Coordinates of C-alpha atoms and ligand atoms in Angstrom, one line a residue:
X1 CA 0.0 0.0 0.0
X2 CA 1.2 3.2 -0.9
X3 CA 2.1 5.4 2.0
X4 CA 0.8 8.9 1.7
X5 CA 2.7 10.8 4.7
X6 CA 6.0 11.9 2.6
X7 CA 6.1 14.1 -0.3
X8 CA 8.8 14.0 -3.2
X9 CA 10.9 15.8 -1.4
X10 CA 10.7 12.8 1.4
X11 CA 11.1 10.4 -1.6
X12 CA 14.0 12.1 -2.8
X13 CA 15.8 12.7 0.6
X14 CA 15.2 9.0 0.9
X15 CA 16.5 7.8 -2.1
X16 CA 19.9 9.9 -1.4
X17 CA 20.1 8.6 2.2
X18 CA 19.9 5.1 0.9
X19 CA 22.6 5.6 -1.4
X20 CA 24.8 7.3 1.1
X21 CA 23.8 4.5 3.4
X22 CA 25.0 1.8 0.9
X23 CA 28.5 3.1 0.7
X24 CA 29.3 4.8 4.1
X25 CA 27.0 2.3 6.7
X26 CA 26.4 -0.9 5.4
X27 CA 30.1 -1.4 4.8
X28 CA 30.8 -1.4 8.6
X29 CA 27.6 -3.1 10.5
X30 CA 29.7 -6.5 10.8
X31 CA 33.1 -4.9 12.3
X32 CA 30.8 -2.7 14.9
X33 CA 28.5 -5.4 15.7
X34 CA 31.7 -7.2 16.6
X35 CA 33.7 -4.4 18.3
X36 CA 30.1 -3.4 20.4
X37 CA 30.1 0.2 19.7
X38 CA 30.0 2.4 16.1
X39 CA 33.1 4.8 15.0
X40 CA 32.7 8.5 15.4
X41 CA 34.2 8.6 11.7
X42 CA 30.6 7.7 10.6
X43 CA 29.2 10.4 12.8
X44 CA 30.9 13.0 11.6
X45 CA 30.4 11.9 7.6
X46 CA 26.4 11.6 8.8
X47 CA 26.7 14.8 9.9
X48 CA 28.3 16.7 7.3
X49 CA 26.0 15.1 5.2
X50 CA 23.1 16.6 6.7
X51 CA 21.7 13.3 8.2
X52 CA 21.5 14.2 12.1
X53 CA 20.1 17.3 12.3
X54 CA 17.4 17.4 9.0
X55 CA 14.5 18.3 11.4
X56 CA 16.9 21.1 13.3
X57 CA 16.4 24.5 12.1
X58 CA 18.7 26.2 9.8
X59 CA 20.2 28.8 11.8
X60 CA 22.2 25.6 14.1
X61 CA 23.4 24.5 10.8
X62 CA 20.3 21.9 10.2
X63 CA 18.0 20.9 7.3
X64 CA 15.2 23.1 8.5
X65 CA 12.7 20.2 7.2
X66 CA 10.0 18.3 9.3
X67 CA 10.3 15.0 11.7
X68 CA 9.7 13.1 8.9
X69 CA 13.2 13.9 7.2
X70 CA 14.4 11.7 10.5
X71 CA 11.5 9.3 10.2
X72 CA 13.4 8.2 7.0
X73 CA 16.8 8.1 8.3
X74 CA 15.3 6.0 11.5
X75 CA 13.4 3.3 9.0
X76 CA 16.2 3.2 6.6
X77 CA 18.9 2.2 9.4
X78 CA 16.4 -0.5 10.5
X79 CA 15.8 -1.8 7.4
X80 CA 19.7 -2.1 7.1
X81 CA 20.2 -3.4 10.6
X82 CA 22.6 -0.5 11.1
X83 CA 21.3 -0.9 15.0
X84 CA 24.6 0.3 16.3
X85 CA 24.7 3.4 14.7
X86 CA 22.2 5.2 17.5
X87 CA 21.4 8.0 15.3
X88 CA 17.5 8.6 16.6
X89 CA 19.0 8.7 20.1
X90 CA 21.5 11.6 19.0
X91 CA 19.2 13.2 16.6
X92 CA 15.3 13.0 17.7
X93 CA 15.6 12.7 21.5
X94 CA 18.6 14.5 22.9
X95 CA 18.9 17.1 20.3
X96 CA 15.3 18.1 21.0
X97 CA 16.4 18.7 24.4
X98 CA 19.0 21.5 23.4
X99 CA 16.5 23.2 21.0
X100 CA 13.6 23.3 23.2
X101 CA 15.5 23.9 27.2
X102 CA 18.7 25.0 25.9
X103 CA 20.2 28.4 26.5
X104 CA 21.1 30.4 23.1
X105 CA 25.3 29.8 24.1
X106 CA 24.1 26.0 24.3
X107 CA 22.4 25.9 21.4
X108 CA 25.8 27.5 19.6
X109 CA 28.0 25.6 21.6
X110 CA 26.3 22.3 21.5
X111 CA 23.8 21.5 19.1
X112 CA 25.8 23.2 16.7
X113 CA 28.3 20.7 16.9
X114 CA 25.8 18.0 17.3
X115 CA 24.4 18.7 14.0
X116 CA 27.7 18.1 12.3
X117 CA 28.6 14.5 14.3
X118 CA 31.5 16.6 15.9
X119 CA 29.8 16.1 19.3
X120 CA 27.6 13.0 20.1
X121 CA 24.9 13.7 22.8
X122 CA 23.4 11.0 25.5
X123 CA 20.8 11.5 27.7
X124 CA 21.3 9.5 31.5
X125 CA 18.1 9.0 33.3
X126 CA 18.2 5.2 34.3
X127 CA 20.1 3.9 37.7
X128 CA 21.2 1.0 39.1
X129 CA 18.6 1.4 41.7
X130 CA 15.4 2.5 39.4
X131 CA 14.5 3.0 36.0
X132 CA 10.7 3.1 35.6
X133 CA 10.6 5.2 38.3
X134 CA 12.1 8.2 37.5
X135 CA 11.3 10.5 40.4
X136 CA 12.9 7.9 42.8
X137 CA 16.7 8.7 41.2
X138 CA 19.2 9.6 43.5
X139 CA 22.2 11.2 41.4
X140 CA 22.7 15.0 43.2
X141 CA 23.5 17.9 42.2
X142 CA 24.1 20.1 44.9
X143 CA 24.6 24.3 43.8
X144 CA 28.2 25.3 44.9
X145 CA 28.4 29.4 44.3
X146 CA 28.6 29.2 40.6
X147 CA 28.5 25.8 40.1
X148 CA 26.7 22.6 40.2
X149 CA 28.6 19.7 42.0
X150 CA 27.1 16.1 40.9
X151 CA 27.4 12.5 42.6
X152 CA 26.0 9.4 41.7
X153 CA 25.9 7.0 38.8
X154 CA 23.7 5.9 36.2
X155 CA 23.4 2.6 34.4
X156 CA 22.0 1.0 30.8
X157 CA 22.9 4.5 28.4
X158 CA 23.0 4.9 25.2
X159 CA 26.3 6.3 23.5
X160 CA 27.9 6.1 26.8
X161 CA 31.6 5.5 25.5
X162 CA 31.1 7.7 21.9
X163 CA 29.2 10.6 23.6
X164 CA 31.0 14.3 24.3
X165 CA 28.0 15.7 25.8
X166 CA 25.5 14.0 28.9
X167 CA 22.2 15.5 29.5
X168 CA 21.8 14.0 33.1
X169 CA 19.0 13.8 34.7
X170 CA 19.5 14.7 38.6
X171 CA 17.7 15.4 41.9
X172 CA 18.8 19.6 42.5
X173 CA 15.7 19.2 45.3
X174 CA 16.1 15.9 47.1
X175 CA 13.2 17.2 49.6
X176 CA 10.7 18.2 46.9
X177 CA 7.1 17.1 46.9
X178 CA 5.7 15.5 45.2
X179 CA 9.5 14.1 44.2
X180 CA 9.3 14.8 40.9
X181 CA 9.3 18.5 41.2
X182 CA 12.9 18.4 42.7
X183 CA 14.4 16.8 38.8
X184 CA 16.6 18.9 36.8
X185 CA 18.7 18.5 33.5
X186 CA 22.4 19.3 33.6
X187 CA 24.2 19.1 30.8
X188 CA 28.0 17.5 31.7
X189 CA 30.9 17.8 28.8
X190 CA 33.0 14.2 29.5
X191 CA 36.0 16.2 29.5
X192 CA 34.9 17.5 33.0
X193 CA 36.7 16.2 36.0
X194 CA 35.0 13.7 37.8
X195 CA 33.0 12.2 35.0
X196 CA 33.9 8.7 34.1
X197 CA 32.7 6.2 31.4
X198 CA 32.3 3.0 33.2
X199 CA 32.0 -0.5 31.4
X200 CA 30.5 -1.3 28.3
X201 CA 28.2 -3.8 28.9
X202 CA 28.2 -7.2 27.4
X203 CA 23.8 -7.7 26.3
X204 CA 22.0 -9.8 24.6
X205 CA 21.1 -8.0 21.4
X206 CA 21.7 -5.1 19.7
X207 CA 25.6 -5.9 19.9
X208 CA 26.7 -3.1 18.1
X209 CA 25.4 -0.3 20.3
X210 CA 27.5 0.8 23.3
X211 CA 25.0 0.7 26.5
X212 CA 27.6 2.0 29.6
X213 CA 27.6 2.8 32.9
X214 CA 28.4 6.6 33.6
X215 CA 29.8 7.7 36.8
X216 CA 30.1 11.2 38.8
X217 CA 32.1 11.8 41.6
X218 CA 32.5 15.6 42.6
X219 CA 31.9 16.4 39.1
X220 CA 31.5 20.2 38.8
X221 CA 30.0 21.9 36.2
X222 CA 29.1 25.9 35.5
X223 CA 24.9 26.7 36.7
X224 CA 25.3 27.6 33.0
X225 CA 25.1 23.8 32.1
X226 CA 21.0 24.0 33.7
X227 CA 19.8 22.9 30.7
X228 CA 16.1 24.7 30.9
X229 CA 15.0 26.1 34.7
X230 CA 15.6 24.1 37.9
X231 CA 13.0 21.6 39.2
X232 CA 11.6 21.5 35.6
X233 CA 13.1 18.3 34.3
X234 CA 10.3 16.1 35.0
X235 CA 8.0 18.2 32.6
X236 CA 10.9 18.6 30.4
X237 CA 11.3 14.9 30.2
X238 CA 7.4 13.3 29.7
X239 CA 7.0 16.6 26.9
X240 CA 9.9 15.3 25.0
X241 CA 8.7 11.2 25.5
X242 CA 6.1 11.8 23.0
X243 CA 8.6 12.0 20.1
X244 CA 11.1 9.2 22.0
X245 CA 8.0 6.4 21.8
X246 CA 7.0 7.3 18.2
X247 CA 11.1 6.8 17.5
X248 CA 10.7 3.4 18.3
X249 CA 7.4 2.9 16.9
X250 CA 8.8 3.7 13.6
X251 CA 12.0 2.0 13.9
X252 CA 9.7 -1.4 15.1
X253 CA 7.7 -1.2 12.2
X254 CA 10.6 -0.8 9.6
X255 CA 12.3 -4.1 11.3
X256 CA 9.5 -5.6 11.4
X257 CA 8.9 -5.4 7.4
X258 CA 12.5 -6.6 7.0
X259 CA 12.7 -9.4 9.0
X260 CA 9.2 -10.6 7.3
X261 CA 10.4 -9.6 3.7
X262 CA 13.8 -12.0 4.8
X263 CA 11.2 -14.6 5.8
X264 CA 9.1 -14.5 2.7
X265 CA 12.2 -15.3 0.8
X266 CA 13.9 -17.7 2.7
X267 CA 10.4 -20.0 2.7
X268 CA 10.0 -20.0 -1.1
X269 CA 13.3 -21.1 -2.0
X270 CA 13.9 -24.0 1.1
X271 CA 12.0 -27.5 0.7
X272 CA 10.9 -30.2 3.1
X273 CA 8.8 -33.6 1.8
X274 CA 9.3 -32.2 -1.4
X275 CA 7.7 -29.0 -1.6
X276 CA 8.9 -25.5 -0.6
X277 CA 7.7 -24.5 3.2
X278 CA 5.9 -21.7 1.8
X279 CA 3.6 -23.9 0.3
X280 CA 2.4 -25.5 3.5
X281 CA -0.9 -24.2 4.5
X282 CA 0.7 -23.2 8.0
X283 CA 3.5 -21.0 6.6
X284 CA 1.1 -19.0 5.0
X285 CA -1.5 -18.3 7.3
X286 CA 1.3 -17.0 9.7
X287 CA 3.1 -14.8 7.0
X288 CA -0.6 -13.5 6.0
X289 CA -1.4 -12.7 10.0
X290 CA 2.4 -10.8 10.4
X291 CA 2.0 -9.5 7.1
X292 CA -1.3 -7.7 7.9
X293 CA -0.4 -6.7 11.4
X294 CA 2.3 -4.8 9.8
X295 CA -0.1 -2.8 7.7
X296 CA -2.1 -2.5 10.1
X297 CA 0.9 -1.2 13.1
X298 CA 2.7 0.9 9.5
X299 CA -1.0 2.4 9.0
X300 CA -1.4 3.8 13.0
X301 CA 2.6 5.0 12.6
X302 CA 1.9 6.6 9.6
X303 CA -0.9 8.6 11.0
X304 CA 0.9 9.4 14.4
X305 CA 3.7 10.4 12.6
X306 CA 1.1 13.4 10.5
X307 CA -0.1 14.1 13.9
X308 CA 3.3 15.1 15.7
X309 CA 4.7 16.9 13.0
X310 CA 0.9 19.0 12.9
X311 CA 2.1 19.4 16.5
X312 CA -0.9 17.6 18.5
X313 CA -0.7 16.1 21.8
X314 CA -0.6 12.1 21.4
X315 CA 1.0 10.7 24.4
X316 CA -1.9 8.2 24.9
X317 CA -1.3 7.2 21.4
X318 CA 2.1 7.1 21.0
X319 CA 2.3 5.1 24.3
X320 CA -0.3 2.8 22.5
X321 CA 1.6 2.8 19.7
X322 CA 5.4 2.1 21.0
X323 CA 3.7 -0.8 23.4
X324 CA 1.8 -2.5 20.5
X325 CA 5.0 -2.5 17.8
X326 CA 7.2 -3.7 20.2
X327 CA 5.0 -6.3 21.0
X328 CA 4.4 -7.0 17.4
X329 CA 8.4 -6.9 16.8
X330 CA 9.3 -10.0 19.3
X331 CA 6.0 -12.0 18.1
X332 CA 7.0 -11.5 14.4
X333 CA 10.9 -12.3 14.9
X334 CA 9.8 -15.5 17.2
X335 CA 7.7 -16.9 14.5
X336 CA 9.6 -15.7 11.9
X337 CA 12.5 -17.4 13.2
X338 CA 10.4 -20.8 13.9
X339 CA 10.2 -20.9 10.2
X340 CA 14.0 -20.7 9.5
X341 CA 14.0 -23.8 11.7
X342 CA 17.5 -24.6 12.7
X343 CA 18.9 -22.3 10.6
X344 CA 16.8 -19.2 12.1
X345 CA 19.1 -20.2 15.3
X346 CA 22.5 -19.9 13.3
X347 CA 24.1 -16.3 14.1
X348 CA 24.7 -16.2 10.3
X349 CA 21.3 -16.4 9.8
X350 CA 20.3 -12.3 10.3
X351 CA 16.6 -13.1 11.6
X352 CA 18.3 -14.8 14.6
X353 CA 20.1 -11.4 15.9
X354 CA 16.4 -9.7 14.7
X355 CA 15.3 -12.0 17.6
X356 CA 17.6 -11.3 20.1
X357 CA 17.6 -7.0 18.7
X358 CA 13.5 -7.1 19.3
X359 CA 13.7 -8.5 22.7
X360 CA 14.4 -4.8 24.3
X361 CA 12.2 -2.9 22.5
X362 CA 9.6 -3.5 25.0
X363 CA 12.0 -2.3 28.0
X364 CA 13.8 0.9 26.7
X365 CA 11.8 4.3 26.6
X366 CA 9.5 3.1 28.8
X367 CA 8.5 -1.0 29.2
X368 CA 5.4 -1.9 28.2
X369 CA 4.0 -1.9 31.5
X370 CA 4.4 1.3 31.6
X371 CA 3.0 2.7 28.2
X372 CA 0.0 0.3 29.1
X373 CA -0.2 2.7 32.8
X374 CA -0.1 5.8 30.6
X375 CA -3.0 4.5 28.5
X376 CA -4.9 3.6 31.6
X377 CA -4.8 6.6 33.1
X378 CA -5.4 8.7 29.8
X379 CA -8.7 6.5 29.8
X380 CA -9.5 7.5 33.6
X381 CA -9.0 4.5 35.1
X382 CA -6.8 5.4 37.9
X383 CA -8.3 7.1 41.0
X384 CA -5.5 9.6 41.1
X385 CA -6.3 10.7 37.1
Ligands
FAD401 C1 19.9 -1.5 25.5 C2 19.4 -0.4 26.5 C3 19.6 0.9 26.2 C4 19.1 1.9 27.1 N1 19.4 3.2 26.9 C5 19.1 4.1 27.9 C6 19.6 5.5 27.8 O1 20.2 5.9 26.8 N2 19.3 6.3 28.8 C7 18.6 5.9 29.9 O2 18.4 6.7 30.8 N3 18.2 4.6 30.0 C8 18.4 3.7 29.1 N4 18.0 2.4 29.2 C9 17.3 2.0 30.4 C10 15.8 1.7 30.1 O3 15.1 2.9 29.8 C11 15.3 1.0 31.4 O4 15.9 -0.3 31.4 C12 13.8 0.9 31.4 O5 13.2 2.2 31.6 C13 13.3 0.0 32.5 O6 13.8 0.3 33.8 P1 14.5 -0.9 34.7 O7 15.5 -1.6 33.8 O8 15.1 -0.2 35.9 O9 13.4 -1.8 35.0 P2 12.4 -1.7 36.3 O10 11.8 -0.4 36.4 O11 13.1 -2.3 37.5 O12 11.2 -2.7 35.8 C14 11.3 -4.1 36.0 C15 9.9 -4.7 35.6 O13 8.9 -4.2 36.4 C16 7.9 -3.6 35.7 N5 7.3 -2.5 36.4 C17 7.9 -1.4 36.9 N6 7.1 -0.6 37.4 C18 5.8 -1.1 37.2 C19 4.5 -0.7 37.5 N7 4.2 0.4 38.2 N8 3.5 -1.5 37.2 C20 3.7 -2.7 36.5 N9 4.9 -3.1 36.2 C21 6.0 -2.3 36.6 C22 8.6 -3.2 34.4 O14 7.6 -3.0 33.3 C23 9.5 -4.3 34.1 O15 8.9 -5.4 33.5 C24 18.4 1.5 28.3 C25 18.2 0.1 28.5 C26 18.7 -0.8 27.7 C27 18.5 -2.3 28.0

């Protein structure tokens, strides 16, 4: 089915990303998948190519165009399995942050250079101790005359050994009530003392990304660094989830259409009792359900995807929307990989790392507990609504 979202501008952006892809991306995915992390080189050739920052406005140096210049970017990387090159991370969550919160010297010092892959950007909310539950953190920051002093550490993020730039998430109020009122966002440049990179961790899928821990110990930064105003980060933070869910709905969907496509092929051309599997009356009527529930998942993206970039408010939908892909992603790359049979279990075999890639998808930005609380609660069903 035609989609009806992008205009030939889109089309053409698209076809030029996929070329650059081809040469500069696809070339690499084995050696990073193998080494666990991406090489900034890449970054920096994204960059000046005007792939990170084509929804950033022209006067940081960015495309000026709409989110769905980045939509593109996010399907065509899935549809590549370039996983470890966490472009929508850089790109659609943190860089939001700077544009929206950030000062006018952040935006030139920062997102400027974020733009052009010169500096890579993470965002630390998660701890050892909670992740769900965001107002429970416990990393400080403590205001020193002109100066912020943080402690604490944070666990499971995203560009942790690449990244120049953290926006952390901290406690400025530790007394404030309720205890989300006392979060803040501090940006910290990794060349500050007392910032550390801690190990890269060793996961399950999605090998080629580097997840780290990132610790603080006296680390003192300028109150200039407040990304936004103090005690706001909480806001800050479920404002900007909107866009983060729809990320990974988008990216879900576009893996999901690969790993099926991979499927469809593999069945015709492999034989058992003398006829292809795709001619058993069970291999179909699975490939017909995944097929349609990928229309059906692309079709609800499609239109959330209008929606945000007409600016409307769609957090009960994007949380429906990042809960039900995700779901959709590991169903479709379990069965999927049933019909590779043995093979589908072979690391050669791409749909067995899809398998392993999809299982997180229904942890990070919010678990799928958790998008199905939002939708509860957006429906009235919780006495505190
Ligand atoms: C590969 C990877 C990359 C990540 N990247 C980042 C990053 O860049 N930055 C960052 O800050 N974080 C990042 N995270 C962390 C991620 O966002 C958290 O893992 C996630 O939010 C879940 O938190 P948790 O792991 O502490 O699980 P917990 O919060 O301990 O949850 C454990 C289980 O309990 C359930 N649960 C929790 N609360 C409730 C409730 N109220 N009702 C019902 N069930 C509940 C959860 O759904 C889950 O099933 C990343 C994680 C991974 C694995």
């Amino acid at each position: 089915m035609k989609r009806e979202i992008f205009s030939e501008e889109h089309e053409l952006f698209r076809a030029a990303f996929r070329r650059f892809a081809k040469s500069h991306v696809e070339p690499k995915i084995a050696e990073w998948n193998s080494s666990g992390q991406s090489d900034k080189a890449t970054w920096r050739a994204m960059g000046e190519a005007g792939y990170l920052g084509a929804a950033m406005p022209e006067r940081y140096g960015g495309g000026g165009g709409d989110f769905l210049f980045q939509a593109i970017v996010i399907e065509e990387l899935a549809w590549m399995r370039a996983h470890a090159l966490q472009t929508s991370l850089h790109s659609d969550i943190c860089m939001p942050y700077l544009l929206h919160y950030g000062s006018e010297a952040q935006k030139e010092s920062f997102l400027r250079k974020a733009i052009t892959g010169e500096l890579l950007v993470a965002i630390a909310m998660t701890e050892p101790g909670t992740g769900s539950d965001l107002a429970g953190i416990s990393t400080r920051a403590v205001r020193d005359g002109d100066d912020y002093v943080l402690n604490g550490q944070k666990t499971f993020i995203s560009n942790g050994q690449n990244c120049g730039l953290v926006i952390v998430v901290v406690k400025t109020d530790p007394g404030a009530q309720p205890a989300h009122r006392g979060i803040s966002l501090i940006l910290v440049e990794t060349d500050r003392p007392g910032f550390e990179r801690g190990r890269r961790l060793d996961k399950l899928g999605l090998r080629g990304q580097d997840t780290s821990e990132l610790f603080f110990n006296d680390c003192r930064v300028p109150t200039t660094n407040l990304l936004g105003e103090e005690g706001k980060g909480f806001r800050y933070l479920m404002t900007q989830l909107q866009q983060e869910r729809l990320v990974i709905g988008v990216g879900s969907i576009a893996s999901c259409r690969r790993s099926l496509a991979d499927t469809i092929e593999y069945v015709k051309q492999r034989k058992a009792f003398g006829r292809s599997i795709a001619s058993f009356q069970n291999t179909q009527f699975k490939l017909a359900e995944l097929a349609t529930e990928v229309e059906i998942g692309q079709t609800f993206v499609d239109r959330l995807l209008a929606a945000h970039v007409r600016g409307e408010d769609l957090v009960q939908e994007v949380s429906m929307a990042k809960y039900w892909t995700t779901e959709l992603q590991k169903r479709l790359t379990s069965q999927c990989l049933q019909l590779f049979g043995g093979y589908g279990f072979m690391n050669e075999y791409p749909i067995s790392t899809d398998y392993a890639d999809a299982a997180v998808q229904t942890i990070y930005a919010g678990t799928s507990e958790i998008m199905k609380l939002i939708i509860a609660r957006r429906l009235g069903l919780d006495d505190d609504a």
